[in-house]
Short mmCIF file of the C-alpha atoms (twelve columns), coordinates in Angstrom:
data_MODEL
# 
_entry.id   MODEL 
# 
loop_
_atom_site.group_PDB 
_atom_site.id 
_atom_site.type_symbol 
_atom_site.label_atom_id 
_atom_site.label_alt_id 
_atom_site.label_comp_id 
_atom_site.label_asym_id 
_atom_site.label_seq_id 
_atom_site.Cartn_x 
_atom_site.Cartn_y 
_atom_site.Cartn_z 
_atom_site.pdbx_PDB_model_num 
ATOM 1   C CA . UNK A 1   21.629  -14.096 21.040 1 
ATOM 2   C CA . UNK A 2   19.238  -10.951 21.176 1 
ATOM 3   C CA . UNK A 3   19.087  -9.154  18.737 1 
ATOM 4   C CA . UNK A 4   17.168  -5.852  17.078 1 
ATOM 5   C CA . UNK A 5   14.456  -7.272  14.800 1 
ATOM 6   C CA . UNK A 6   13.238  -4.963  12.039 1 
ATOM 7   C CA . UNK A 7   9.654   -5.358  12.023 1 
ATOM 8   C CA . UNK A 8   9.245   -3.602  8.840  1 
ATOM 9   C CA . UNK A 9   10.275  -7.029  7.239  1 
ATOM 10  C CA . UNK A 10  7.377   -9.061  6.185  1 
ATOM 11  C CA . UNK A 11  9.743   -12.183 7.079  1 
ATOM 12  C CA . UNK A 12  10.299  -10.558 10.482 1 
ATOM 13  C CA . UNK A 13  6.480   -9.592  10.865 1 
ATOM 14  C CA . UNK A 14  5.143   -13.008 9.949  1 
ATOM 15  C CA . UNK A 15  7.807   -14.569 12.948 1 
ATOM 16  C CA . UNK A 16  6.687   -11.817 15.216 1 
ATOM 17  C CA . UNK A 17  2.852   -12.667 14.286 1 
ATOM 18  C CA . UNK A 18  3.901   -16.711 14.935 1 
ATOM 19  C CA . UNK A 19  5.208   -16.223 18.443 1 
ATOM 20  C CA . UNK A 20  2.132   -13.511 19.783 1 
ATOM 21  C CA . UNK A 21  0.000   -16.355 18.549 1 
ATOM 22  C CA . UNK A 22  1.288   -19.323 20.531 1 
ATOM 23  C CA . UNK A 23  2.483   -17.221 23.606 1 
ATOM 24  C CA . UNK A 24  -0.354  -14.976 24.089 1 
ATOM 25  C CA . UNK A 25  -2.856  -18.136 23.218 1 
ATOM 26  C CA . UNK A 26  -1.327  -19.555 26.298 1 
ATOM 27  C CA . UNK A 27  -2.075  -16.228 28.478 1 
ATOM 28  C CA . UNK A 28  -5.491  -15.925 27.553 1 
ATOM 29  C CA . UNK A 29  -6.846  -19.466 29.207 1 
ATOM 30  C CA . UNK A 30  -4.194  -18.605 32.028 1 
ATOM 31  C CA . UNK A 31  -6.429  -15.157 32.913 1 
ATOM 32  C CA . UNK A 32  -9.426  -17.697 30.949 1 
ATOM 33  C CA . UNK A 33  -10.553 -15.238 28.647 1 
ATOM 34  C CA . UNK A 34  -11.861 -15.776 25.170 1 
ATOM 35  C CA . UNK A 35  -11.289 -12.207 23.647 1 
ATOM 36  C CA . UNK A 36  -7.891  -11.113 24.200 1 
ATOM 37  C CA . UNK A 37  -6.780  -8.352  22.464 1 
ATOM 38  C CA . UNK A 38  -2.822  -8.999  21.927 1 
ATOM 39  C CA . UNK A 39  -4.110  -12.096 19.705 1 
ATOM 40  C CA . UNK A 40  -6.112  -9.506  17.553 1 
ATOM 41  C CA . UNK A 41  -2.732  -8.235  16.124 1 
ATOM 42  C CA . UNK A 42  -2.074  -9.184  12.779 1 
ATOM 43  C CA . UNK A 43  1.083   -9.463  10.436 1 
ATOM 44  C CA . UNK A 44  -0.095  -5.973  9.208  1 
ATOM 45  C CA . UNK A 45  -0.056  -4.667  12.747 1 
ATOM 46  C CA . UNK A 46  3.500   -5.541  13.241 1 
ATOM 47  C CA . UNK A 47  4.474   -4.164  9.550  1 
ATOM 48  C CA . UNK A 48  2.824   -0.871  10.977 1 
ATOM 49  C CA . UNK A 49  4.185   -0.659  14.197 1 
ATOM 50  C CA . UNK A 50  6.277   2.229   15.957 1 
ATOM 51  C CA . UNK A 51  7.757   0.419   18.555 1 
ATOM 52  C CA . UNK A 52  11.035  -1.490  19.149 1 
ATOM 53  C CA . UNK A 53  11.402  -5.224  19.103 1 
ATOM 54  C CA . UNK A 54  14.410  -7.255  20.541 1 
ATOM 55  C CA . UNK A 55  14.255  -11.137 19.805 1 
ATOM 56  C CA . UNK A 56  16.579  -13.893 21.844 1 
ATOM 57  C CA . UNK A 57  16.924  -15.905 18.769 1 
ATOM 58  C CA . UNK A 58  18.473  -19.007 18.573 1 
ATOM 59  C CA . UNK A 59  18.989  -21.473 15.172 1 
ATOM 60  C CA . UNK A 60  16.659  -18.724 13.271 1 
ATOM 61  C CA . UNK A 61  13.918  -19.592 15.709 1 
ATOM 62  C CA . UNK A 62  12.485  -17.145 17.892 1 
ATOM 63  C CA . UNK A 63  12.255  -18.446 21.128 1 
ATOM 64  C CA . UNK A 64  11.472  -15.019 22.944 1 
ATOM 65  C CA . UNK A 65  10.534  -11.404 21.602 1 
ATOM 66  C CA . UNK A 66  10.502  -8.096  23.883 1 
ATOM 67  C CA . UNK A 67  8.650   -4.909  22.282 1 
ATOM 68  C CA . UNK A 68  9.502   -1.594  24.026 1 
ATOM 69  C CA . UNK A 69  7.629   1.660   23.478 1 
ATOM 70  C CA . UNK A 70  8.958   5.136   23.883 1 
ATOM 71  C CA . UNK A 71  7.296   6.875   26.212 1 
ATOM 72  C CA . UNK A 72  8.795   10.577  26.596 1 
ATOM 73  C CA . UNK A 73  9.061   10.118  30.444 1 
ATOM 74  C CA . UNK A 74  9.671   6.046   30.591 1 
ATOM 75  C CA . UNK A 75  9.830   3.188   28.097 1 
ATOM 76  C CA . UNK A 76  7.224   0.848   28.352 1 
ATOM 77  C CA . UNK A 77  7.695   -2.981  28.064 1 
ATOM 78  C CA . UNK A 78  4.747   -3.230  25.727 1 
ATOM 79  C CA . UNK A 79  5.123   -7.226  25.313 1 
ATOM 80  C CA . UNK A 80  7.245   -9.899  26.461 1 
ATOM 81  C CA . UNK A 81  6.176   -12.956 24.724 1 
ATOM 82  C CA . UNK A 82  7.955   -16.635 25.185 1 
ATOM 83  C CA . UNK A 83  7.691   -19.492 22.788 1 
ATOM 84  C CA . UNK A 84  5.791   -22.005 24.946 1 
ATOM 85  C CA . UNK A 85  8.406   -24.611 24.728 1 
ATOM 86  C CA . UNK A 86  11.009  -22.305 26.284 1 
ATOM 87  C CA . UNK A 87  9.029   -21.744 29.137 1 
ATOM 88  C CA . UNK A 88  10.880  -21.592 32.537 1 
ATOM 89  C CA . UNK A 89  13.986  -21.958 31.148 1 
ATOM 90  C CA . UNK A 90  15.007  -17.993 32.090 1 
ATOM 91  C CA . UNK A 91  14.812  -16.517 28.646 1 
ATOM 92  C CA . UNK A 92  12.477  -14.055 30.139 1 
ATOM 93  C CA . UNK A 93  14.357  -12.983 32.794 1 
ATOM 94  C CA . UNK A 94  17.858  -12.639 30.072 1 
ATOM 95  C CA . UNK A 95  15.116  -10.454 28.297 1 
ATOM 96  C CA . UNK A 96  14.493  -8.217  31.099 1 
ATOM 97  C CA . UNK A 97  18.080  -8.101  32.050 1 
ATOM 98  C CA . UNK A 98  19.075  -6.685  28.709 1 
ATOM 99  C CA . UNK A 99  16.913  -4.127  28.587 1 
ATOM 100 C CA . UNK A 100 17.564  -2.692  31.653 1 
ATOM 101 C CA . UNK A 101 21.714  -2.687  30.580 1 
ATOM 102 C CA . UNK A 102 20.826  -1.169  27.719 1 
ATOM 103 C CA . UNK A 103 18.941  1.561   29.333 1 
ATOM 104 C CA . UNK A 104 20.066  2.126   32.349 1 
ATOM 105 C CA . UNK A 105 19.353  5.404   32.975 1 
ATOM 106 C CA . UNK A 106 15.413  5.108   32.216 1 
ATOM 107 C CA . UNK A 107 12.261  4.624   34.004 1 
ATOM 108 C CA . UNK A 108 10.294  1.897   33.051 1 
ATOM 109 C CA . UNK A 109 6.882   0.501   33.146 1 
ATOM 110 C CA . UNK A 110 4.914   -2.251  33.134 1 
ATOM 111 C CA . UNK A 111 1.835   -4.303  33.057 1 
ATOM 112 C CA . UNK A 112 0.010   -7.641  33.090 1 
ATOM 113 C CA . UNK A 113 -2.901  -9.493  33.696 1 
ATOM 114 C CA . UNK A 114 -3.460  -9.592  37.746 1 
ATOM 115 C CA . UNK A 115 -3.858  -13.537 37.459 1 
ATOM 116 C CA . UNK A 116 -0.965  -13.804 35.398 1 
ATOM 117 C CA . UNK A 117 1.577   -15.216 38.550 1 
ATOM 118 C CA . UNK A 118 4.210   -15.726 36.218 1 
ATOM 119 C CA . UNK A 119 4.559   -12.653 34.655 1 
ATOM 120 C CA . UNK A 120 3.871   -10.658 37.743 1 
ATOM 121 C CA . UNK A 121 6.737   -12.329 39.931 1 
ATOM 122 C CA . UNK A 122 9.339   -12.075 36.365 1 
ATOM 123 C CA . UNK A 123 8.565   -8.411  36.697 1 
ATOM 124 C CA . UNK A 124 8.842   -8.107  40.377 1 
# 
């Protein structure tokens, strides 16, 4: 169910584009903020983009997209975005887990919004 997505597919970027919009639209009034800048990507961005995305896809729908960036001493969880309806149901968490088997022997790092309660406890 989660799979490598190649974001050098315009299908793949437009998808990618859809799901930043809806999740990161809900982040923004969580930390109430009206200029946010992960909603200032567009399709191009993604097109353009040297980092690695990982989708829990389900029926062709993305429910949940993870984008990693290689740092030379730790890989950075760049973005872990959630379609809103599949809040709470622990895609998030199958997300994190994943990465962390598949890397096992890596730093990693993080961040979020301090108001963000959700995303702070997930990565706790």
């Amino acid at each position: 169910m989660i799979f490598s997505l190649n974001n050098k597919s315009v299908s793949v970027a437009e998808k990618l584009f859809s799901i930043w919009q809806e999740s990161y639209s809900i982040e923004a009034k969580l930390l109430k903020v009206n200029d946010f800048p992960p909603l200032n990507r567009t399709k191009q961005d993604f097109l353009d983009s040297s980092t690695c995305f990982y989708g829990f896809i389900k029926d062709d729908v993305y429910n949940a997209v993870i984008e990693l960036r290689d740092n030379e001493c730790a890989l950075h969880i760049q973005s872990l975005v959630v379609q809103p309806s599949q809040f709470r149901k622990g895609i998030a968490s199958k997300m994190i887990a994943f990465v962390l088997r598949e890397n096992m022997n890596r730093n990693f790092t993080v961040e979020t919004g301090c108001d963000n309660l959700p995303a702070i406890n997930l990565y706790l």
